[in-house]
Coordinates of C-alpha atoms in Angstrom, one line a residue:
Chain A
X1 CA 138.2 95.7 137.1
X2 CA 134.6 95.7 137.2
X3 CA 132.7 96.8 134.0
X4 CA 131.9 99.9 135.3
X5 CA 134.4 102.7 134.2
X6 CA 137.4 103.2 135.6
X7 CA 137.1 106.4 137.5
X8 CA 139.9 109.0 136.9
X9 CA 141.3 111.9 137.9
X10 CA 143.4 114.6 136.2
X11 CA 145.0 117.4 138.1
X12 CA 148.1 119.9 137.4
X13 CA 149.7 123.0 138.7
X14 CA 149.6 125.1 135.7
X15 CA 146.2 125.8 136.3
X16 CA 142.6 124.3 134.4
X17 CA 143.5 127.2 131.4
X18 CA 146.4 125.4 130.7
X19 CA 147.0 123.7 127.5
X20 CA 148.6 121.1 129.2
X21 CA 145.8 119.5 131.5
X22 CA 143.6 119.2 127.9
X23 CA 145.6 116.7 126.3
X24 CA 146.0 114.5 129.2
X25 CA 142.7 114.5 129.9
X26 CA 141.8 113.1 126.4
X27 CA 144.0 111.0 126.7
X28 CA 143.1 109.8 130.0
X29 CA 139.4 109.5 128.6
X30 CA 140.3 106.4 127.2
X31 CA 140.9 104.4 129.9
X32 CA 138.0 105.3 131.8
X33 CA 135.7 108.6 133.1
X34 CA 137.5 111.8 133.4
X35 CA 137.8 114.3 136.4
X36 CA 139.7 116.9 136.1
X37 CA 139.9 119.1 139.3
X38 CA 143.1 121.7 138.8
X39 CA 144.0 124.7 140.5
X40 CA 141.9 128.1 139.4
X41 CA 145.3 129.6 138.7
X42 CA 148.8 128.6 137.8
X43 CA 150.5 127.4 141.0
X44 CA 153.8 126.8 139.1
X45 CA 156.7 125.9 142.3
X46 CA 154.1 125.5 144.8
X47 CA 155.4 122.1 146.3
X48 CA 153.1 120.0 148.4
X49 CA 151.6 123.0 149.7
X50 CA 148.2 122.3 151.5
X51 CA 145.4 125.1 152.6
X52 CA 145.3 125.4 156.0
X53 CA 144.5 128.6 157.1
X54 CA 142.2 129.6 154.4
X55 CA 139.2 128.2 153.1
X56 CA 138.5 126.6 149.8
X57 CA 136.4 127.1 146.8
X58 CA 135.2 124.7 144.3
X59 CA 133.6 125.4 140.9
X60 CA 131.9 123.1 138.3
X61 CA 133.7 124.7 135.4
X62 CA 132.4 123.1 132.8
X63 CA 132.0 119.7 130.5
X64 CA 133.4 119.2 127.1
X65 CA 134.1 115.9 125.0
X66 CA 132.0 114.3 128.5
X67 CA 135.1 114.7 131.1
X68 CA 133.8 117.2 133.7
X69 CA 136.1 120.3 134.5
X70 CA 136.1 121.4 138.1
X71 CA 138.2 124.6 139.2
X72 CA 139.8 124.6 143.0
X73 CA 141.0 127.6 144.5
X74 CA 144.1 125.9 146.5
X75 CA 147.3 123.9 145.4
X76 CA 147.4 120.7 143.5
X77 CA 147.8 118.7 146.8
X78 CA 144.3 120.0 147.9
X79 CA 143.0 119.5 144.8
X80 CA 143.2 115.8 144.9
X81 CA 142.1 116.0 148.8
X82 CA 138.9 118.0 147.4
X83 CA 138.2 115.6 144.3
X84 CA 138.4 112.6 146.6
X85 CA 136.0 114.3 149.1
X86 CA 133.5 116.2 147.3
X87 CA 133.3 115.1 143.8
X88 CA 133.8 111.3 144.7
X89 CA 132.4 111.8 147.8
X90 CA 134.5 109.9 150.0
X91 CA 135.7 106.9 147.6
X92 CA 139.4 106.7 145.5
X93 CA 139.4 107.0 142.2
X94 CA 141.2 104.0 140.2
X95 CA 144.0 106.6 139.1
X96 CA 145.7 109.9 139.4
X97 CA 147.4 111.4 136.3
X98 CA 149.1 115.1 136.7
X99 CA 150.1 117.3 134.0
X100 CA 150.7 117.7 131.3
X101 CA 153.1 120.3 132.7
X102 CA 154.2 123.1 130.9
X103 CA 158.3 122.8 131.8
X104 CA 160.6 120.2 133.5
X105 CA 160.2 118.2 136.4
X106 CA 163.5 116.0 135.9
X107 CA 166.0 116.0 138.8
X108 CA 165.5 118.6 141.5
X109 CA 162.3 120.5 139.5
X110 CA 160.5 117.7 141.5
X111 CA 160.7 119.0 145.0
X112 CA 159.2 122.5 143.8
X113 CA 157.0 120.8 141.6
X114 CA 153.1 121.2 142.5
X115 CA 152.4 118.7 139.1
X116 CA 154.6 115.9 140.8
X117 CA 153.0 116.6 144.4
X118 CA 149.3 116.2 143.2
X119 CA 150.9 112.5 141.9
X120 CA 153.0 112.2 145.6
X121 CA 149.8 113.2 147.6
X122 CA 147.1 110.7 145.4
X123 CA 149.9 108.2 146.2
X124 CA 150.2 108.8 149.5
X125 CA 146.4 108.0 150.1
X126 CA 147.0 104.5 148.1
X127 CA 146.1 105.7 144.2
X128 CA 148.4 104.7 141.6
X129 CA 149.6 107.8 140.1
X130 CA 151.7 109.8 137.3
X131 CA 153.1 113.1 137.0
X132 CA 153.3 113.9 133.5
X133 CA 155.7 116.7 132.4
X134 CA 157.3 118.2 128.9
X135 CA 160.8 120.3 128.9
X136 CA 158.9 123.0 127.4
X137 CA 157.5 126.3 129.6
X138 CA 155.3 127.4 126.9
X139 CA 151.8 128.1 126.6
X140 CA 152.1 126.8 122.8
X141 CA 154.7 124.0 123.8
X142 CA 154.1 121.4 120.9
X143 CA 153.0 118.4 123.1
X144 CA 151.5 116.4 119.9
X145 CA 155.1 114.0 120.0
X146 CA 154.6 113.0 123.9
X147 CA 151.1 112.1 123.4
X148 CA 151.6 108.5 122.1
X149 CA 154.2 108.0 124.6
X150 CA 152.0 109.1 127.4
X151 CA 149.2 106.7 126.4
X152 CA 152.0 104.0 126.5
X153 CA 153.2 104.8 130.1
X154 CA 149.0 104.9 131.2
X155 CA 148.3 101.9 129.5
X156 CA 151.5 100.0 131.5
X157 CA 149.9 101.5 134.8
X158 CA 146.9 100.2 134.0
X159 CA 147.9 96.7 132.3
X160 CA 149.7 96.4 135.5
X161 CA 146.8 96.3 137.9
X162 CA 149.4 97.5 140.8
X163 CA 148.5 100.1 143.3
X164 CA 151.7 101.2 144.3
X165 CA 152.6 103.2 141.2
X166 CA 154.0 106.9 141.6
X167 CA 155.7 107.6 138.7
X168 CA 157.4 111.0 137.5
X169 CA 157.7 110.8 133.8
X170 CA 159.2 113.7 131.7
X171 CA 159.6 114.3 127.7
X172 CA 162.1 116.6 126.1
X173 CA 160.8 118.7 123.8
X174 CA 162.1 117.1 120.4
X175 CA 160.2 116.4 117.5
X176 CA 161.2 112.7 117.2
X177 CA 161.2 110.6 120.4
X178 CA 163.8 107.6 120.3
X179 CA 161.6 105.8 123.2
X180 CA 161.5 105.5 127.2
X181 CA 163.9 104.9 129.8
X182 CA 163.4 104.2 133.2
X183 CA 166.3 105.7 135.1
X184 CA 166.7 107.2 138.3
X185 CA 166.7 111.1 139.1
X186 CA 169.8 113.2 138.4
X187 CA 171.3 115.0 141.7
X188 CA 171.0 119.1 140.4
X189 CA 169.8 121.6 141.9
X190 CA 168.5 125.4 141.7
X191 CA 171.1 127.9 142.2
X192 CA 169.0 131.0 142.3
X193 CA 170.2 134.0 142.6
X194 CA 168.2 137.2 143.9
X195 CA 168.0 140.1 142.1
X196 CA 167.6 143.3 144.0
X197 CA 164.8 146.0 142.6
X198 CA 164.2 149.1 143.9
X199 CA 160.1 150.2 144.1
X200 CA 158.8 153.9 144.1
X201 CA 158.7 154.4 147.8
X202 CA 162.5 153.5 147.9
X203 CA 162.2 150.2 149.3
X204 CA 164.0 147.1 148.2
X205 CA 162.5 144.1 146.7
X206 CA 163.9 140.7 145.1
X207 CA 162.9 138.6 143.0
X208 CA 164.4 135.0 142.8
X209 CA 166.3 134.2 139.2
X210 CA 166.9 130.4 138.6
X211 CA 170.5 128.9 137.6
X212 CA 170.1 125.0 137.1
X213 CA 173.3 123.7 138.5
X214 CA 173.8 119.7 137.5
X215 CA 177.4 118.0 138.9
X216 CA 175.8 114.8 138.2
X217 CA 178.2 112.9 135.5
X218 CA 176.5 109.8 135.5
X219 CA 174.9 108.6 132.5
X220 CA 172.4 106.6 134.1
X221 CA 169.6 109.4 135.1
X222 CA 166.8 111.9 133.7
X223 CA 168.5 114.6 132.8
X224 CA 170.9 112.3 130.4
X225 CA 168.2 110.4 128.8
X226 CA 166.3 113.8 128.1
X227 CA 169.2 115.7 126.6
X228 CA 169.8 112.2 124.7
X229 CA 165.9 112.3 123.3
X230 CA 163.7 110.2 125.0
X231 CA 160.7 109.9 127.8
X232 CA 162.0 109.2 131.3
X233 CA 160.1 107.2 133.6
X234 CA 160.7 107.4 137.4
X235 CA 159.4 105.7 140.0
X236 CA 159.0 107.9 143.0
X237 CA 158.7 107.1 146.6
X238 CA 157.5 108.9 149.4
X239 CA 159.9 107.4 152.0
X240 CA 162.4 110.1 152.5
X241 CA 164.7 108.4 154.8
X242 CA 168.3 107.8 153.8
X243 CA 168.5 104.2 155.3
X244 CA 172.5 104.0 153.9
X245 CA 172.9 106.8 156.3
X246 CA 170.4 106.0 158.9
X247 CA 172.6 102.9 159.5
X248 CA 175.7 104.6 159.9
X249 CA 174.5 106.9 162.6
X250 CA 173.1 104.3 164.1
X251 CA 176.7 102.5 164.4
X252 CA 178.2 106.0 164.9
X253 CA 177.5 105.9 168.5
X254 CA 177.3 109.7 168.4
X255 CA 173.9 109.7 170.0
Chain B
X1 CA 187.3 125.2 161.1
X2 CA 189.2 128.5 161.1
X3 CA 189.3 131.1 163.9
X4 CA 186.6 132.8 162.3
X5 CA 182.8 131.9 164.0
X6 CA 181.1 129.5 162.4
X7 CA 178.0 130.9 160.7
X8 CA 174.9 129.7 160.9
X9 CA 171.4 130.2 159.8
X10 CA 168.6 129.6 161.3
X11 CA 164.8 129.3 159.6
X12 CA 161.2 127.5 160.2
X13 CA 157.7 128.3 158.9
X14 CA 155.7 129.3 161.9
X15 CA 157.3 132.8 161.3
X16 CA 159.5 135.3 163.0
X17 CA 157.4 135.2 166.1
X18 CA 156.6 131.8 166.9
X19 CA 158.3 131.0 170.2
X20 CA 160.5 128.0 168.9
X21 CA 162.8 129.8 166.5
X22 CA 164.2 131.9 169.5
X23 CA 164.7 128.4 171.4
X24 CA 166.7 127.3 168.3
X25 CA 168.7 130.7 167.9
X26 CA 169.5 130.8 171.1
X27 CA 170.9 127.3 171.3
X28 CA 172.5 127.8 168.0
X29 CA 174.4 131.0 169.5
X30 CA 176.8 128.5 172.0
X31 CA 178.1 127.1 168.5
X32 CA 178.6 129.9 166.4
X33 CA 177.4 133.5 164.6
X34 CA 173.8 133.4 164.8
X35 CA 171.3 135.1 161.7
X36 CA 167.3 134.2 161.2
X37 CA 165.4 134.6 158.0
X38 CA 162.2 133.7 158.8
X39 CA 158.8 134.2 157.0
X40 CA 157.0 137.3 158.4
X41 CA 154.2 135.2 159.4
X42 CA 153.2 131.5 159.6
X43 CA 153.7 129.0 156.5
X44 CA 152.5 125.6 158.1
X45 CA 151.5 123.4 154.9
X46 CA 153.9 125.2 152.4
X47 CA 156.3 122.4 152.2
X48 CA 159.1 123.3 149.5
X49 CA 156.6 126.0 148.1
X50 CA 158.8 128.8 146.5
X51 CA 158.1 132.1 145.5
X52 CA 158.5 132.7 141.4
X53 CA 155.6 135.2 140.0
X54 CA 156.0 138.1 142.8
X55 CA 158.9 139.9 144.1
X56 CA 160.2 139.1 148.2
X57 CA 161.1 141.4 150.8
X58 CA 163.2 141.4 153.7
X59 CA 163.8 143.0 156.7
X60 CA 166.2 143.4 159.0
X61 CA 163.8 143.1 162.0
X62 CA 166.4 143.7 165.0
X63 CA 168.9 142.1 167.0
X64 CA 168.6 140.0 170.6
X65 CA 171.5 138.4 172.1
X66 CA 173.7 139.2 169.3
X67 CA 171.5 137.1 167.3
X68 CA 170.7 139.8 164.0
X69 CA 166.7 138.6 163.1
X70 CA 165.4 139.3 159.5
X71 CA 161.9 139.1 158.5
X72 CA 160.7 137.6 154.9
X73 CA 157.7 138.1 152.6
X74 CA 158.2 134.2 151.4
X75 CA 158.3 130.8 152.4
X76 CA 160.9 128.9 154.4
X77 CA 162.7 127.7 151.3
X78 CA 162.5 131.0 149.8
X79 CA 163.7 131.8 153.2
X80 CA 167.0 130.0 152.6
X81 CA 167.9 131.3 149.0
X82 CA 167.6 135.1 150.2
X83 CA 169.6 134.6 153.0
X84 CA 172.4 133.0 151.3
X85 CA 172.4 135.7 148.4
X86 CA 171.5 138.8 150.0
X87 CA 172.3 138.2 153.7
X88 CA 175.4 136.1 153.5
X89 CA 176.3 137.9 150.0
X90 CA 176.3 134.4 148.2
X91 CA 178.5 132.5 151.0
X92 CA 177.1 129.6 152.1
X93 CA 176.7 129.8 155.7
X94 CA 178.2 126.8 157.7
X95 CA 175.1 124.6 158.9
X96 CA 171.3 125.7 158.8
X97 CA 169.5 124.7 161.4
X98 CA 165.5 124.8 161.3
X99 CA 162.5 125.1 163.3
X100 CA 161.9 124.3 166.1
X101 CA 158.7 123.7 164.7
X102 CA 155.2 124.0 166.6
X103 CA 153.7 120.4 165.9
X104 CA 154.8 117.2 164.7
X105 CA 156.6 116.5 161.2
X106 CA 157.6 113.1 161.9
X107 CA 156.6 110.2 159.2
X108 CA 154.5 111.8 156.4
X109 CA 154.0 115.1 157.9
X110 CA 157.1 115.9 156.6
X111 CA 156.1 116.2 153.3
X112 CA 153.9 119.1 153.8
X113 CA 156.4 120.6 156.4
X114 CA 158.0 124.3 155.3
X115 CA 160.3 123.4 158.4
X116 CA 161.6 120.1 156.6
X117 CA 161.9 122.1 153.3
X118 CA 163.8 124.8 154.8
X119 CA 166.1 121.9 155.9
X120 CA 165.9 120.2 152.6
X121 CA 166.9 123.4 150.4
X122 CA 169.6 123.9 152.8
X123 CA 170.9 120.3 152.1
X124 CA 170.0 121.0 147.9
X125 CA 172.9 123.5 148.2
X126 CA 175.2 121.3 149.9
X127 CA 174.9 122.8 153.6
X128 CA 174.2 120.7 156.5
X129 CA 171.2 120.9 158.1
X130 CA 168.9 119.9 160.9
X131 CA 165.4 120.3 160.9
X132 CA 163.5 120.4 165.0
X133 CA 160.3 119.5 165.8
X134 CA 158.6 119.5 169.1
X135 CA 155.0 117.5 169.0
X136 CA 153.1 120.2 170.6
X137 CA 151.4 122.9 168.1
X138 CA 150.4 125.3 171.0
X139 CA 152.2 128.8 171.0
X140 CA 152.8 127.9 174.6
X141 CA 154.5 124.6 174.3
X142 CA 157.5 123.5 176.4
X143 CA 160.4 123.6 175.2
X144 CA 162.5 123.4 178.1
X145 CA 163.0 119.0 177.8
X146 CA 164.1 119.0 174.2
X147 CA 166.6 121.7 174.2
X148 CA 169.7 119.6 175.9
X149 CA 168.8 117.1 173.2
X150 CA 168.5 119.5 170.6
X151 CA 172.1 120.5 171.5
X152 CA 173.3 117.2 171.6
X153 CA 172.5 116.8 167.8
X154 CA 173.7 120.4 166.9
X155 CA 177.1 119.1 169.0
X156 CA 177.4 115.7 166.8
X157 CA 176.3 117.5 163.6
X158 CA 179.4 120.2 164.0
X159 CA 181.6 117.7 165.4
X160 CA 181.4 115.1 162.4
X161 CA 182.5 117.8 160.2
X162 CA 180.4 116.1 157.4
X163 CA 178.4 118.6 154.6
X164 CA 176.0 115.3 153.8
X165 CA 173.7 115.7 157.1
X166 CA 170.2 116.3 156.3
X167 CA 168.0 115.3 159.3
X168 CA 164.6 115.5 160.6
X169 CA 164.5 115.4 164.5
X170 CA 161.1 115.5 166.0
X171 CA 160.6 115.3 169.8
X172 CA 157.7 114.2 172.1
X173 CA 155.6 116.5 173.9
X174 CA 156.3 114.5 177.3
X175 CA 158.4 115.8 180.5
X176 CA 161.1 113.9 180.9
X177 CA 163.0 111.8 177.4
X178 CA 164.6 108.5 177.2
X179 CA 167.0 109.6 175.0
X180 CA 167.3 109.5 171.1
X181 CA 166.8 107.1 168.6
X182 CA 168.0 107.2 164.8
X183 CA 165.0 105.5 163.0
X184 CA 162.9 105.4 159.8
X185 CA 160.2 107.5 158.8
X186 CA 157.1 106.1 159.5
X187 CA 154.4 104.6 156.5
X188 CA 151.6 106.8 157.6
X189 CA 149.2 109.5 155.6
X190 CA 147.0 112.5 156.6
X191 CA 143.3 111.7 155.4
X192 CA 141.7 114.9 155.4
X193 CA 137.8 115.7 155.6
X194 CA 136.3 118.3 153.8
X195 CA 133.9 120.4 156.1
X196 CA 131.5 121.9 153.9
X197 CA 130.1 125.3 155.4
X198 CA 128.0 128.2 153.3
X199 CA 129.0 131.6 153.2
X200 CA 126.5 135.0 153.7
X201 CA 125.8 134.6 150.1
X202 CA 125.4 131.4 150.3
X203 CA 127.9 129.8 148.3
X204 CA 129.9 126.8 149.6
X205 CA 133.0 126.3 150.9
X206 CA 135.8 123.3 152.5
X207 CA 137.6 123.5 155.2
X208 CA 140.4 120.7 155.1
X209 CA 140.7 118.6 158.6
X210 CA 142.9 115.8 158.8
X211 CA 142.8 112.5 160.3
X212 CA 146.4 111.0 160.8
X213 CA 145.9 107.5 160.0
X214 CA 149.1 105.5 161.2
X215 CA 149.1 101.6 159.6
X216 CA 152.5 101.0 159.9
X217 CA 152.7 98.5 162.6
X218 CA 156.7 98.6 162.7
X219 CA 158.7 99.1 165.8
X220 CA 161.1 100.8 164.4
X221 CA 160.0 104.1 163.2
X222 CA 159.6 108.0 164.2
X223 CA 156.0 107.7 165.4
X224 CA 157.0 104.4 167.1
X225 CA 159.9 106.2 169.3
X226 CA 158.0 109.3 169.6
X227 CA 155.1 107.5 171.5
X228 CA 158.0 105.8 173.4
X229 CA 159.1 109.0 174.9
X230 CA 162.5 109.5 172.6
X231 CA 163.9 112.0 170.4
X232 CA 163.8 110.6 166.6
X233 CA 166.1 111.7 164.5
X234 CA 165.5 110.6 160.4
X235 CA 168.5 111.3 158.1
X236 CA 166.5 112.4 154.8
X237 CA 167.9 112.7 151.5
X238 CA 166.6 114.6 148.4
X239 CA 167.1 111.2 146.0
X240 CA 163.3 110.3 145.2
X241 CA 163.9 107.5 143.3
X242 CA 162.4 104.0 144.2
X243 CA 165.6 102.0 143.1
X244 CA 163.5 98.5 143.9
X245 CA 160.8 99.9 141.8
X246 CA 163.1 101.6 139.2
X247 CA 164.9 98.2 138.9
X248 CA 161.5 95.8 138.4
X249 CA 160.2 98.3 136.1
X250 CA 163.6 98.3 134.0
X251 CA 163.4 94.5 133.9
X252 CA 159.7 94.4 133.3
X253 CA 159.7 94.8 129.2
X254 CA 156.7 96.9 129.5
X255 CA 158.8 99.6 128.1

């Protein structure tokens, strides 16, 4: 590191009003100078979404405690695109942290997550990164018992000087946290179910009603370690392949 | 299998009228019962985006070939969970087959692919599934090479008889194939620009526009066989965890 400040950047997909994206961005103004560029409105299940079609806004929202708020009118992902573009013009910051989001993004909750894609997509460009995420959907979620925790996990990145961090890291909302555990993901999914409306002019309408489904027994994962009390640490990567099966098919003579 | 057909579903995220998803019902048909639930009009860039704060429609758009075409307010993945609760009545259908997709979504472009999610949420409930993807992103591309090659993989799919298949095939934009090649995603990232322009009351706005940087000099990846002239073909899995990273980080004491 040079003695200039370490330039960071704070995102989420709860949106810049969101309680959430405060405290990390405190937090993260410890370590260095504080960006935060987050979506105008919550963009809760948005994935790794990306503008395409549309244009995009950018607003100076604001500066408080001397990090400078910025509100984007697309998805996380183009968030960090926009921040890297236009308020560095052009150069990587030194880190990425998402969050704090407001609800789960253990197991599965990370595909549809927009908090762990805005940590994926700084990644991807060659940031170290870290979604940040409590088991709590509320607006008044208590997020006072992750905070020291968090700070731990930022100073680690940090400390660790490494560029290829991409980290999901979630907290169960407990009042007492018995530590961190890095562990691998837990293999659940969503199991929604539709549930049919009818509107004024007669016409049908759904709305998609969330069942989490986990047939993962191990005791080795997130969802365990949560349920058990503690932060869960881990580390992502954006290499989808399935090389166990890649292999097989490649023996399989099928093709 | 029983004597009933075999059902299958068939999505992407250029919408009910891109040309490819009638290619890919159509080849679909020579297996089995055919039904489409695809988004009423392009989703390019929505990746796993679902739909949670407003209500989805469907329609039943008409039927071609035997083939019964429904219509969908949401995304691809969105796509999937209303077809399995509402068209199929909470069955899962017997293979989901997705695409074929205008334009590339081999190596990274998979992330932000709703093709590749549609495939993915299909896999996340335990169906097998193919996602297609020609390199061409013209309305008018040519289909015509990939489709015996596109049935090949549709023929080893249903003849394994396995429920774990969860594959991204993309296909080169070339006349004439080699063949196809089971292979890795490729280590590369979209670096987009941010075109500034100024609208009539002159505030500013971005246009995202992305640079494909590719600096994964391997020989045996997607983007490698694609420029080759063959059909790739990338089993995926939904297990984001960096087990090397996981286990260093475990072992590190930083924790």
């Amino acid at each position: 590191m040079t003695s200039e400040k370490m330039k960071i950047l704070v995102v989420n997909d709860d949106g810049i009003f969101a309680p959430g994206i405060k405290h990390l961005a405190k937090l993260a103004a410890k370590f260095g100078e504080v960006v935060v560029v987050a979506p105008d409105s919550p963009r809760s299940g948005q994935s790794h979404a990306v503008t395409l079609i549309q244009p995009l806004r950018l607003h100076e929202a604001g500066e408080e405690d001397g990090i400078r708020y910025f509100s984007c009118s697309g998805t996380p992902a183009d968030c960090v695109k926009l921040a890297i573009k236009v308020v560095y013009e052009g150069r990587l910051p030194d880190y990425v942290f998402s969050g704090i989001n407001h609800g789960s993004n253990a197991s599965s909750n990370a595909v549809y997550s927009g908090t762990v894609a805005g940590m994926m997509e700084a990644a991807l460009a060659g940031v170290p990164a870290v979604a940040f995420s409590l088991t709590d959907h509320s607006w008044k979620a208590d997020f006072a018992p992750f905070l020291p925790y968090a700070e731990k996990i930022m100073a680690a990145c940090v400390k660790s000087g490494r560029k290829d961090i991409c980290w999901n890291v979630n907290c169960p909302d407990v009042p007492v946290l018995k530590g961190i555990k890095v562990c691998r993901q837990a293999k659940a999914y969503w199991d929604e179910d539709a549930v049919e409306r009818v509107d004024p002019a007669r016409r049908k309408y759904y709305w998609l009603m969330g069942d989490f489904v986990n047939k993962d027994d191990g005791k080795d994962h997130d969802l365990h370690y949560l349920a058990e009390g503690y932060v869960t640490l881990t580390p992502f990567h954006f290499d989808w392949t399935d090389y166990a099966a890649m292999k097989e098919w490649q023996e399989s003579g099928a093709f």
